[in-house]
């Protein structure tokens, strides 16, 4: 099968919806990253997502829906969910809720909960609408990369990563947000943020009017379980601002070729260098594309300058930390 990338015009979106309804997979853009989508109500289609992604079982998929009305089919809807949906949907927020027993469990693995998200990207919304007209209840979609690798924020990234395994790809251009959605678990007594993303902890707490717990602080995972994520093939190091220049110089003196992403050290100091923006949003948007470019540069080491410890940098900091952990 050869790879088919199509501009996401109305005809291509209609074709993609038909394919989903037939149980086939489709790659589509969202405002966060590209998703590898399947009919969430079709067990075989969902199994194919796990196969292509090479994703181990026990990592449930997010089900994408048009709005809160569609979400109510899948989950026990709560007042908290309603508040958050009003504040942030459509947008980069996934809510983990108790799954309704009547709703199919295919997308959820062994979980009694379900992750739901209404994406904001116009192509994702048009696809959800067209699929709903064909009777679809939701699109189960992980990021359209192989398990543990860098998420795709351009159609070309999906082609590079999935190759001939890629199904029809709707090209909607570069993703605006560039990092995955924030995941908030509302199935426990208190709200817990499972993954930082496009919506910050402070924004969630403000919308809910109550404290939101950070999983990394309040319920740390077993070491290493999720750390092997967002990994380039080239070893990646995070280095403090004050030490970047000296560190790069040392590595090069030792004969290593260095690819650098830095806000303060000029690109010319390294074998391959890319400037990092001082703006957290812009950096998030460029993050995965930059990691891919640095990885392709054929260097021995990727050096990335640590980003500020302020809330708006949280998602980028989290992904960089994981990329570094995965290559150590
Ligand atoms: O921005 C995004 O969320 C993108 C786009 C495509 O929407 N999707 C995405 O999916 O990042 P994926 O599969 O790469 O990451 C989904 C994460 C996984 O870490 C999974 O464990 C968690 O969501 N998740 C999904 N359902 C869950 C549930 N019921 N309970 C806990 N975690 C859940
Ligand atoms: Mg992913």
PDB file of C-alpha atoms in Angstrom, residues 3-313:
ATOM      1  CA  UNK A   3       1.022   6.403   1.285  1.00  0.00           C
ATOM      2  CA  UNK A   4      -1.816   8.776   0.411  1.00  0.00           C
ATOM      3  CA  UNK A   5      -1.623  12.345   1.708  1.00  0.00           C
ATOM      4  CA  UNK A   6      -4.537  14.561   0.717  1.00  0.00           C
ATOM      5  CA  UNK A   7      -5.184  18.229   1.438  1.00  0.00           C
ATOM      6  CA  UNK A   8      -8.062  18.249   3.926  1.00  0.00           C
ATOM      7  CA  UNK A   9     -10.707  19.648   1.562  1.00  0.00           C
ATOM      8  CA  UNK A  10     -14.405  18.743   1.957  1.00  0.00           C
ATOM      9  CA  UNK A  11     -14.124  15.836  -0.509  1.00  0.00           C
ATOM     10  CA  UNK A  12     -11.191  14.294   1.342  1.00  0.00           C
ATOM     11  CA  UNK A  13     -12.930  14.738   4.703  1.00  0.00           C
ATOM     12  CA  UNK A  14     -16.053  12.997   3.353  1.00  0.00           C
ATOM     13  CA  UNK A  15     -13.900  10.155   2.029  1.00  0.00           C
ATOM     14  CA  UNK A  16     -12.159   9.872   5.415  1.00  0.00           C
ATOM     15  CA  UNK A  17     -15.513   9.679   7.241  1.00  0.00           C
ATOM     16  CA  UNK A  18     -16.656   6.901   4.895  1.00  0.00           C
ATOM     17  CA  UNK A  19     -13.466   5.000   5.564  1.00  0.00           C
ATOM     18  CA  UNK A  20     -13.928   5.303   9.329  1.00  0.00           C
ATOM     19  CA  UNK A  21     -17.479   4.015   8.988  1.00  0.00           C
ATOM     20  CA  UNK A  22     -16.128   1.015   7.017  1.00  0.00           C
ATOM     21  CA  UNK A  23     -13.746   0.205   9.871  1.00  0.00           C
ATOM     22  CA  UNK A  24     -10.629   1.641   8.193  1.00  0.00           C
ATOM     23  CA  UNK A  25      -8.132   3.988   9.809  1.00  0.00           C
ATOM     24  CA  UNK A  26      -7.513   7.639   8.933  1.00  0.00           C
ATOM     25  CA  UNK A  27      -4.857  10.123  10.044  1.00  0.00           C
ATOM     26  CA  UNK A  28      -6.281  13.577  10.776  1.00  0.00           C
ATOM     27  CA  UNK A  29      -4.936  16.870  12.138  1.00  0.00           C
ATOM     28  CA  UNK A  30      -5.915  18.244  15.517  1.00  0.00           C
ATOM     29  CA  UNK A  31      -4.729  21.499  17.091  1.00  0.00           C
ATOM     30  CA  UNK A  32      -2.328  19.496  19.308  1.00  0.00           C
ATOM     31  CA  UNK A  33      -0.810  16.711  17.169  1.00  0.00           C
ATOM     32  CA  UNK A  34      -1.953  14.452  14.298  1.00  0.00           C
ATOM     33  CA  UNK A  35      -4.106  11.512  15.373  1.00  0.00           C
ATOM     34  CA  UNK A  36      -4.355   7.941  14.027  1.00  0.00           C
ATOM     35  CA  UNK A  37      -8.127   7.555  14.066  1.00  0.00           C
ATOM     36  CA  UNK A  38     -10.526   4.632  14.161  1.00  0.00           C
ATOM     37  CA  UNK A  39     -14.240   4.193  14.830  1.00  0.00           C
ATOM     38  CA  UNK A  40     -14.233   4.000  18.639  1.00  0.00           C
ATOM     39  CA  UNK A  41     -17.175   1.606  18.494  1.00  0.00           C
ATOM     40  CA  UNK A  42     -15.402  -0.914  16.237  1.00  0.00           C
ATOM     41  CA  UNK A  43     -13.196  -3.437  18.058  1.00  0.00           C
ATOM     42  CA  UNK A  44     -11.284  -4.543  14.949  1.00  0.00           C
ATOM     43  CA  UNK A  45     -10.548  -0.973  13.885  1.00  0.00           C
ATOM     44  CA  UNK A  46      -9.284  -0.093  17.357  1.00  0.00           C
ATOM     45  CA  UNK A  47      -7.122  -3.242  17.370  1.00  0.00           C
ATOM     46  CA  UNK A  48      -5.562  -2.079  14.090  1.00  0.00           C
ATOM     47  CA  UNK A  49      -4.566   1.211  15.750  1.00  0.00           C
ATOM     48  CA  UNK A  50      -2.663  -0.684  18.452  1.00  0.00           C
ATOM     49  CA  UNK A  51      -1.015  -2.846  15.797  1.00  0.00           C
ATOM     50  CA  UNK A  52       0.156   0.016  13.572  1.00  0.00           C
ATOM     51  CA  UNK A  53       1.267   2.131  16.506  1.00  0.00           C
ATOM     52  CA  UNK A  54       3.042  -0.883  18.028  1.00  0.00           C
ATOM     53  CA  UNK A  55       1.433   0.197  21.249  1.00  0.00           C
ATOM     54  CA  UNK A  56       1.305  -2.274  24.135  1.00  0.00           C
ATOM     55  CA  UNK A  57      -2.169  -3.062  25.506  1.00  0.00           C
ATOM     56  CA  UNK A  58      -3.083  -1.284  28.727  1.00  0.00           C
ATOM     57  CA  UNK A  59      -2.483   2.168  27.225  1.00  0.00           C
ATOM     58  CA  UNK A  60      -6.039   3.339  26.549  1.00  0.00           C
ATOM     59  CA  UNK A  61      -6.866   5.627  23.627  1.00  0.00           C
ATOM     60  CA  UNK A  62      -8.557   9.013  23.785  1.00  0.00           C
ATOM     61  CA  UNK A  63     -12.010   9.097  22.170  1.00  0.00           C
ATOM     62  CA  UNK A  64     -12.594  12.292  20.177  1.00  0.00           C
ATOM     63  CA  UNK A  65     -16.109  13.715  20.114  1.00  0.00           C
ATOM     64  CA  UNK A  66     -17.748  16.810  18.644  1.00  0.00           C
ATOM     65  CA  UNK A  67     -19.099  18.226  21.901  1.00  0.00           C
ATOM     66  CA  UNK A  68     -20.437  17.487  25.371  1.00  0.00           C
ATOM     67  CA  UNK A  69     -23.655  16.051  23.943  1.00  0.00           C
ATOM     68  CA  UNK A  70     -21.622  13.374  22.154  1.00  0.00           C
ATOM     69  CA  UNK A  71     -19.465  12.853  25.256  1.00  0.00           C
ATOM     70  CA  UNK A  72     -22.519  11.935  27.335  1.00  0.00           C
ATOM     71  CA  UNK A  73     -22.981   8.763  25.276  1.00  0.00           C
ATOM     72  CA  UNK A  74     -19.595   7.503  26.503  1.00  0.00           C
ATOM     73  CA  UNK A  75     -19.275   8.698  30.067  1.00  0.00           C
ATOM     74  CA  UNK A  76     -21.068   9.598  33.258  1.00  0.00           C
ATOM     75  CA  UNK A  77     -21.132  13.335  32.769  1.00  0.00           C
ATOM     76  CA  UNK A  78     -20.551  15.399  35.917  1.00  0.00           C
ATOM     77  CA  UNK A  79     -20.807  19.034  36.963  1.00  0.00           C
ATOM     78  CA  UNK A  80     -17.049  19.304  36.876  1.00  0.00           C
ATOM     79  CA  UNK A  81     -16.991  17.906  33.363  1.00  0.00           C
ATOM     80  CA  UNK A  82     -19.663  20.366  32.294  1.00  0.00           C
ATOM     81  CA  UNK A  83     -17.739  23.327  33.686  1.00  0.00           C
ATOM     82  CA  UNK A  84     -14.526  22.295  32.004  1.00  0.00           C
ATOM     83  CA  UNK A  85     -16.209  21.536  28.694  1.00  0.00           C
ATOM     84  CA  UNK A  86     -17.797  24.992  28.783  1.00  0.00           C
ATOM     85  CA  UNK A  87     -14.442  26.594  29.492  1.00  0.00           C
ATOM     86  CA  UNK A  88     -12.089  24.590  27.258  1.00  0.00           C
ATOM     87  CA  UNK A  89     -13.984  22.558  24.635  1.00  0.00           C
ATOM     88  CA  UNK A  90     -13.394  22.412  21.828  1.00  0.00           C
ATOM     89  CA  UNK A  91      -9.713  22.502  22.749  1.00  0.00           C
ATOM     90  CA  UNK A  92      -6.590  20.763  24.053  1.00  0.00           C
ATOM     91  CA  UNK A  93      -8.140  19.157  27.148  1.00  0.00           C
ATOM     92  CA  UNK A  94      -8.890  15.448  27.668  1.00  0.00           C
ATOM     93  CA  UNK A  95     -11.251  14.502  30.495  1.00  0.00           C
ATOM     94  CA  UNK A  96     -10.985  11.071  32.099  1.00  0.00           C
ATOM     95  CA  UNK A  97     -14.446  10.071  33.332  1.00  0.00           C
ATOM     96  CA  UNK A  98     -16.248   6.921  34.426  1.00  0.00           C
ATOM     97  CA  UNK A  99     -17.302   5.040  31.297  1.00  0.00           C
ATOM     98  CA  UNK A 100     -21.006   4.310  30.934  1.00  0.00           C
ATOM     99  CA  UNK A 101     -21.404   0.531  31.093  1.00  0.00           C
ATOM    100  CA  UNK A 102     -23.520   0.627  27.908  1.00  0.00           C
ATOM    101  CA  UNK A 103     -20.752   2.275  25.889  1.00  0.00           C
ATOM    102  CA  UNK A 104     -18.337  -0.029  24.050  1.00  0.00           C
ATOM    103  CA  UNK A 105     -15.107  -0.667  25.895  1.00  0.00           C
ATOM    104  CA  UNK A 106     -12.899  -1.217  22.825  1.00  0.00           C
ATOM    105  CA  UNK A 107     -11.157   2.104  23.011  1.00  0.00           C
ATOM    106  CA  UNK A 108     -10.643   1.933  26.738  1.00  0.00           C
ATOM    107  CA  UNK A 109      -8.649  -1.259  27.116  1.00  0.00           C
ATOM    108  CA  UNK A 110      -9.248  -2.749  30.540  1.00  0.00           C
ATOM    109  CA  UNK A 111     -10.221   0.582  32.089  1.00  0.00           C
ATOM    110  CA  UNK A 112     -13.575   1.395  33.629  1.00  0.00           C
ATOM    111  CA  UNK A 113     -12.863   4.990  32.713  1.00  0.00           C
ATOM    112  CA  UNK A 114     -12.635   6.754  29.360  1.00  0.00           C
ATOM    113  CA  UNK A 115     -10.608   9.704  28.078  1.00  0.00           C
ATOM    114  CA  UNK A 116     -12.707  12.127  26.014  1.00  0.00           C
ATOM    115  CA  UNK A 117     -11.689  15.181  24.045  1.00  0.00           C
ATOM    116  CA  UNK A 118     -13.465  17.595  21.696  1.00  0.00           C
ATOM    117  CA  UNK A 119     -10.676  18.865  19.409  1.00  0.00           C
ATOM    118  CA  UNK A 120     -10.774  22.442  18.094  1.00  0.00           C
ATOM    119  CA  UNK A 121      -9.113  21.935  14.703  1.00  0.00           C
ATOM    120  CA  UNK A 122     -11.658  22.704  11.956  1.00  0.00           C
ATOM    121  CA  UNK A 123     -10.663  19.585  10.004  1.00  0.00           C
ATOM    122  CA  UNK A 124     -11.058  17.348  13.064  1.00  0.00           C
ATOM    123  CA  UNK A 125     -14.452  18.918  13.732  1.00  0.00           C
ATOM    124  CA  UNK A 126     -15.598  18.535  10.120  1.00  0.00           C
ATOM    125  CA  UNK A 127     -14.488  14.900  10.194  1.00  0.00           C
ATOM    126  CA  UNK A 128     -16.343  14.256  13.475  1.00  0.00           C
ATOM    127  CA  UNK A 129     -19.470  15.874  12.022  1.00  0.00           C
ATOM    128  CA  UNK A 130     -19.315  13.863   8.795  1.00  0.00           C
ATOM    129  CA  UNK A 131     -18.662  10.658  10.759  1.00  0.00           C
ATOM    130  CA  UNK A 132     -21.585  11.391  13.108  1.00  0.00           C
ATOM    131  CA  UNK A 133     -23.864  11.722  10.069  1.00  0.00           C
ATOM    132  CA  UNK A 134     -22.870   8.167   9.181  1.00  0.00           C
ATOM    133  CA  UNK A 135     -23.781   7.010  12.698  1.00  0.00           C
ATOM    134  CA  UNK A 136     -20.320   7.311  14.269  1.00  0.00           C
ATOM    135  CA  UNK A 137     -20.187   8.033  18.003  1.00  0.00           C
ATOM    136  CA  UNK A 138     -16.552   9.035  18.313  1.00  0.00           C
ATOM    137  CA  UNK A 139     -13.067   8.623  16.883  1.00  0.00           C
ATOM    138  CA  UNK A 140     -10.497   6.777  18.984  1.00  0.00           C
ATOM    139  CA  UNK A 141      -7.120   8.295  18.169  1.00  0.00           C
ATOM    140  CA  UNK A 142      -3.676   8.234  19.703  1.00  0.00           C
ATOM    141  CA  UNK A 143      -0.937  10.445  18.316  1.00  0.00           C
ATOM    142  CA  UNK A 144      -0.035   9.111  14.851  1.00  0.00           C
ATOM    143  CA  UNK A 145       3.515   8.021  15.710  1.00  0.00           C
ATOM    144  CA  UNK A 146       4.998   4.666  16.669  1.00  0.00           C
ATOM    145  CA  UNK A 147       4.847   4.026  20.394  1.00  0.00           C
ATOM    146  CA  UNK A 148       7.479   5.953  22.362  1.00  0.00           C
ATOM    147  CA  UNK A 149       8.619   8.097  19.429  1.00  0.00           C
ATOM    148  CA  UNK A 150       8.150  11.811  18.776  1.00  0.00           C
ATOM    149  CA  UNK A 151       4.553  12.866  18.105  1.00  0.00           C
ATOM    150  CA  UNK A 152       3.723  14.255  14.643  1.00  0.00           C
ATOM    151  CA  UNK A 153       2.750  17.903  14.159  1.00  0.00           C
ATOM    152  CA  UNK A 154       2.940  17.854  10.327  1.00  0.00           C
ATOM    153  CA  UNK A 155       1.509  15.401   7.770  1.00  0.00           C
ATOM    154  CA  UNK A 156       5.081  14.715   6.609  1.00  0.00           C
ATOM    155  CA  UNK A 157       6.030  13.545  10.123  1.00  0.00           C
ATOM    156  CA  UNK A 158       3.374  10.839   9.858  1.00  0.00           C
ATOM    157  CA  UNK A 159       4.717   9.718   6.490  1.00  0.00           C
ATOM    158  CA  UNK A 160       8.269   9.649   7.898  1.00  0.00           C
ATOM    159  CA  UNK A 161       7.202   7.637  10.922  1.00  0.00           C
ATOM    160  CA  UNK A 162       4.504   5.217   9.740  1.00  0.00           C
ATOM    161  CA  UNK A 163       5.701   4.840   6.134  1.00  0.00           C
ATOM    162  CA  UNK A 164       3.671   2.294   4.185  1.00  0.00           C
ATOM    163  CA  UNK A 165       1.631   1.483   7.288  1.00  0.00           C
ATOM    164  CA  UNK A 166       0.060   4.948   7.136  1.00  0.00           C
ATOM    165  CA  UNK A 167      -3.584   4.982   6.058  1.00  0.00           C
ATOM    166  CA  UNK A 168      -5.150   7.978   4.275  1.00  0.00           C
ATOM    167  CA  UNK A 169      -3.603  11.138   5.782  1.00  0.00           C
ATOM    168  CA  UNK A 170      -5.622  14.369   5.829  1.00  0.00           C
ATOM    169  CA  UNK A 171      -3.110  17.217   5.594  1.00  0.00           C
ATOM    170  CA  UNK A 172      -4.281  20.208   7.614  1.00  0.00           C
ATOM    171  CA  UNK A 173      -0.905  21.943   7.879  1.00  0.00           C
ATOM    172  CA  UNK A 174       1.200  22.385  11.024  1.00  0.00           C
ATOM    173  CA  UNK A 175      -0.556  21.914  14.380  1.00  0.00           C
ATOM    174  CA  UNK A 176      -1.193  25.175  16.252  1.00  0.00           C
ATOM    175  CA  UNK A 177      -0.589  23.990  19.814  1.00  0.00           C
ATOM    176  CA  UNK A 178       2.107  21.435  19.033  1.00  0.00           C
ATOM    177  CA  UNK A 179       2.034  19.392  22.263  1.00  0.00           C
ATOM    178  CA  UNK A 180      -0.606  16.864  23.280  1.00  0.00           C
ATOM    179  CA  UNK A 181      -3.707  17.769  25.259  1.00  0.00           C
ATOM    180  CA  UNK A 182      -3.704  18.174  29.014  1.00  0.00           C
ATOM    181  CA  UNK A 183      -5.276  15.071  30.579  1.00  0.00           C
ATOM    182  CA  UNK A 184      -7.386  15.647  33.670  1.00  0.00           C
ATOM    183  CA  UNK A 185      -8.698  12.679  35.652  1.00  0.00           C
ATOM    184  CA  UNK A 186     -12.176  13.435  37.019  1.00  0.00           C
ATOM    185  CA  UNK A 187     -12.945   9.819  37.931  1.00  0.00           C
ATOM    186  CA  UNK A 188     -11.410  10.099  41.416  1.00  0.00           C
ATOM    187  CA  UNK A 189     -12.522  12.025  44.470  1.00  0.00           C
ATOM    188  CA  UNK A 190     -10.337  14.966  43.523  1.00  0.00           C
ATOM    189  CA  UNK A 191      -9.257  16.170  40.072  1.00  0.00           C
ATOM    190  CA  UNK A 192      -5.757  14.995  39.115  1.00  0.00           C
ATOM    191  CA  UNK A 193      -3.743  16.258  36.157  1.00  0.00           C
ATOM    192  CA  UNK A 194      -2.225  13.201  34.445  1.00  0.00           C
ATOM    193  CA  UNK A 195      -0.417  15.011  31.622  1.00  0.00           C
ATOM    194  CA  UNK A 196       0.380  18.716  31.241  1.00  0.00           C
ATOM    195  CA  UNK A 197      -0.559  20.107  27.835  1.00  0.00           C
ATOM    196  CA  UNK A 198      -2.301  22.927  26.066  1.00  0.00           C
ATOM    197  CA  UNK A 199      -4.333  23.954  29.144  1.00  0.00           C
ATOM    198  CA  UNK A 200      -2.423  24.807  32.338  1.00  0.00           C
ATOM    199  CA  UNK A 201      -3.065  23.543  35.872  1.00  0.00           C
ATOM    200  CA  UNK A 202      -3.926  27.090  36.981  1.00  0.00           C
ATOM    201  CA  UNK A 203      -6.505  27.490  34.204  1.00  0.00           C
ATOM    202  CA  UNK A 204      -8.133  24.185  35.191  1.00  0.00           C
ATOM    203  CA  UNK A 205      -8.199  25.081  38.875  1.00  0.00           C
ATOM    204  CA  UNK A 206      -9.687  28.510  38.090  1.00  0.00           C
ATOM    205  CA  UNK A 207     -12.445  27.029  35.933  1.00  0.00           C
ATOM    206  CA  UNK A 208     -13.292  24.396  38.566  1.00  0.00           C
ATOM    207  CA  UNK A 209     -12.956  26.670  41.565  1.00  0.00           C
ATOM    208  CA  UNK A 210     -10.999  23.966  43.413  1.00  0.00           C
ATOM    209  CA  UNK A 211      -7.489  22.631  43.687  1.00  0.00           C
ATOM    210  CA  UNK A 212      -6.195  20.354  40.939  1.00  0.00           C
ATOM    211  CA  UNK A 213      -3.592  17.793  42.002  1.00  0.00           C
ATOM    212  CA  UNK A 214      -0.495  17.204  39.919  1.00  0.00           C
ATOM    213  CA  UNK A 215       0.076  13.473  39.429  1.00  0.00           C
ATOM    214  CA  UNK A 216       3.839  13.911  39.356  1.00  0.00           C
ATOM    215  CA  UNK A 217       3.667  15.414  42.826  1.00  0.00           C
ATOM    216  CA  UNK A 218       0.766  13.579  44.459  1.00  0.00           C
ATOM    217  CA  UNK A 219       0.863  10.128  42.874  1.00  0.00           C
ATOM    218  CA  UNK A 220       4.250   9.603  41.238  1.00  0.00           C
ATOM    219  CA  UNK A 221       4.447   6.787  38.723  1.00  0.00           C
ATOM    220  CA  UNK A 222       6.806   3.894  39.134  1.00  0.00           C
ATOM    221  CA  UNK A 223      10.157   5.135  37.813  1.00  0.00           C
ATOM    222  CA  UNK A 224      10.587   4.750  34.089  1.00  0.00           C
ATOM    223  CA  UNK A 225       7.070   3.585  33.293  1.00  0.00           C
ATOM    224  CA  UNK A 226       6.177   6.553  31.152  1.00  0.00           C
ATOM    225  CA  UNK A 227       9.559   8.137  30.764  1.00  0.00           C
ATOM    226  CA  UNK A 228      10.509   6.390  27.534  1.00  0.00           C
ATOM    227  CA  UNK A 229       8.407   8.800  25.521  1.00  0.00           C
ATOM    228  CA  UNK A 230       8.974  11.462  22.881  1.00  0.00           C
ATOM    229  CA  UNK A 231      12.395   9.984  22.214  1.00  0.00           C
ATOM    230  CA  UNK A 232      14.678  10.984  19.358  1.00  0.00           C
ATOM    231  CA  UNK A 233      17.164   8.290  18.278  1.00  0.00           C
ATOM    232  CA  UNK A 234      20.118  10.612  19.006  1.00  0.00           C
ATOM    233  CA  UNK A 235      20.927  10.912  22.741  1.00  0.00           C
ATOM    234  CA  UNK A 236      19.465  14.174  24.056  1.00  0.00           C
ATOM    235  CA  UNK A 237      20.769  16.178  27.015  1.00  0.00           C
ATOM    236  CA  UNK A 238      19.096  19.069  28.831  1.00  0.00           C
ATOM    237  CA  UNK A 239      21.585  21.657  30.019  1.00  0.00           C
ATOM    238  CA  UNK A 240      21.170  24.725  32.245  1.00  0.00           C
ATOM    239  CA  UNK A 241      21.369  28.079  30.499  1.00  0.00           C
ATOM    240  CA  UNK A 242      24.591  29.100  32.235  1.00  0.00           C
ATOM    241  CA  UNK A 243      26.384  25.917  31.125  1.00  0.00           C
ATOM    242  CA  UNK A 244      25.229  25.422  27.539  1.00  0.00           C
ATOM    243  CA  UNK A 245      28.104  27.186  25.776  1.00  0.00           C
ATOM    244  CA  UNK A 246      30.828  25.476  27.819  1.00  0.00           C
ATOM    245  CA  UNK A 247      29.120  22.086  27.597  1.00  0.00           C
ATOM    246  CA  UNK A 248      28.824  22.231  23.812  1.00  0.00           C
ATOM    247  CA  UNK A 249      32.456  23.319  23.539  1.00  0.00           C
ATOM    248  CA  UNK A 250      33.579  20.400  25.731  1.00  0.00           C
ATOM    249  CA  UNK A 251      31.631  17.831  23.712  1.00  0.00           C
ATOM    250  CA  UNK A 252      33.075  19.163  20.460  1.00  0.00           C
ATOM    251  CA  UNK A 253      36.598  19.160  21.840  1.00  0.00           C
ATOM    252  CA  UNK A 254      36.035  15.506  22.655  1.00  0.00           C
ATOM    253  CA  UNK A 255      35.309  14.979  18.950  1.00  0.00           C
ATOM    254  CA  UNK A 256      31.518  14.697  19.159  1.00  0.00           C
ATOM    255  CA  UNK A 257      29.205  16.340  16.637  1.00  0.00           C
ATOM    256  CA  UNK A 258      26.599  18.393  18.472  1.00  0.00           C
ATOM    257  CA  UNK A 259      23.096  19.485  17.420  1.00  0.00           C
ATOM    258  CA  UNK A 260      21.956  22.417  19.559  1.00  0.00           C
ATOM    259  CA  UNK A 261      18.606  24.028  20.380  1.00  0.00           C
ATOM    260  CA  UNK A 262      19.155  27.090  22.512  1.00  0.00           C
ATOM    261  CA  UNK A 263      17.695  30.484  23.374  1.00  0.00           C
ATOM    262  CA  UNK A 264      21.000  32.046  24.393  1.00  0.00           C
ATOM    263  CA  UNK A 265      23.868  30.327  22.571  1.00  0.00           C
ATOM    264  CA  UNK A 266      24.222  31.117  18.844  1.00  0.00           C
ATOM    265  CA  UNK A 267      23.542  28.211  16.429  1.00  0.00           C
ATOM    266  CA  UNK A 268      27.047  28.662  14.981  1.00  0.00           C
ATOM    267  CA  UNK A 269      28.551  27.363  18.235  1.00  0.00           C
ATOM    268  CA  UNK A 270      27.399  23.854  17.351  1.00  0.00           C
ATOM    269  CA  UNK A 271      27.704  21.588  14.310  1.00  0.00           C
ATOM    270  CA  UNK A 272      24.000  22.062  13.702  1.00  0.00           C
ATOM    271  CA  UNK A 273      22.089  24.735  15.583  1.00  0.00           C
ATOM    272  CA  UNK A 274      18.504  25.939  15.718  1.00  0.00           C
ATOM    273  CA  UNK A 275      17.361  29.008  17.649  1.00  0.00           C
ATOM    274  CA  UNK A 276      14.714  28.513  20.352  1.00  0.00           C
ATOM    275  CA  UNK A 277      12.038  31.160  20.822  1.00  0.00           C
ATOM    276  CA  UNK A 278      11.717  32.902  24.182  1.00  0.00           C
ATOM    277  CA  UNK A 279       7.963  32.431  23.849  1.00  0.00           C
ATOM    278  CA  UNK A 280       6.533  29.235  25.357  1.00  0.00           C
ATOM    279  CA  UNK A 281       3.651  28.923  22.877  1.00  0.00           C
ATOM    280  CA  UNK A 282       5.892  29.280  19.847  1.00  0.00           C
ATOM    281  CA  UNK A 283       8.367  26.827  21.319  1.00  0.00           C
ATOM    282  CA  UNK A 284       5.596  24.273  21.917  1.00  0.00           C
ATOM    283  CA  UNK A 285       4.441  24.661  18.320  1.00  0.00           C
ATOM    284  CA  UNK A 286       7.960  24.011  16.987  1.00  0.00           C
ATOM    285  CA  UNK A 287       8.955  21.402  19.588  1.00  0.00           C
ATOM    286  CA  UNK A 288       8.414  18.105  17.783  1.00  0.00           C
ATOM    287  CA  UNK A 289       9.438  19.395  14.360  1.00  0.00           C
ATOM    288  CA  UNK A 290      12.645  20.753  15.883  1.00  0.00           C
ATOM    289  CA  UNK A 291      13.427  17.490  17.702  1.00  0.00           C
ATOM    290  CA  UNK A 292      12.937  15.620  14.427  1.00  0.00           C
ATOM    291  CA  UNK A 293      15.220  18.013  12.547  1.00  0.00           C
ATOM    292  CA  UNK A 294      17.905  17.801  15.216  1.00  0.00           C
ATOM    293  CA  UNK A 295      17.586  14.023  15.206  1.00  0.00           C
ATOM    294  CA  UNK A 296      17.999  13.889  11.413  1.00  0.00           C
ATOM    295  CA  UNK A 297      21.135  16.043  11.542  1.00  0.00           C
ATOM    296  CA  UNK A 298      23.261  12.945  12.077  1.00  0.00           C
ATOM    297  CA  UNK A 299      25.040  14.276  15.156  1.00  0.00           C
ATOM    298  CA  UNK A 300      26.287  12.275  18.146  1.00  0.00           C
ATOM    299  CA  UNK A 301      24.446  14.348  20.692  1.00  0.00           C
ATOM    300  CA  UNK A 302      21.468  16.699  20.886  1.00  0.00           C
ATOM    301  CA  UNK A 303      21.894  19.470  23.450  1.00  0.00           C
ATOM    302  CA  UNK A 304      18.799  21.425  24.468  1.00  0.00           C
ATOM    303  CA  UNK A 305      18.870  24.415  26.769  1.00  0.00           C
ATOM    304  CA  UNK A 306      16.575  23.991  29.778  1.00  0.00           C
ATOM    305  CA  UNK A 307      13.400  26.074  29.556  1.00  0.00           C
ATOM    306  CA  UNK A 308      12.129  28.356  32.338  1.00  0.00           C
ATOM    307  CA  UNK A 309      10.365  26.791  35.321  1.00  0.00           C
ATOM    308  CA  UNK A 310       7.273  28.974  34.911  1.00  0.00           C
ATOM    309  CA  UNK A 311       3.736  27.560  34.370  1.00  0.00           C
ATOM    310  CA  UNK A 312       3.467  28.462  30.675  1.00  0.00           C
ATOM    311  CA  UNK A 313       6.553  26.333  29.908  1.00  0.00           C
TER     312      UNK A 313
END
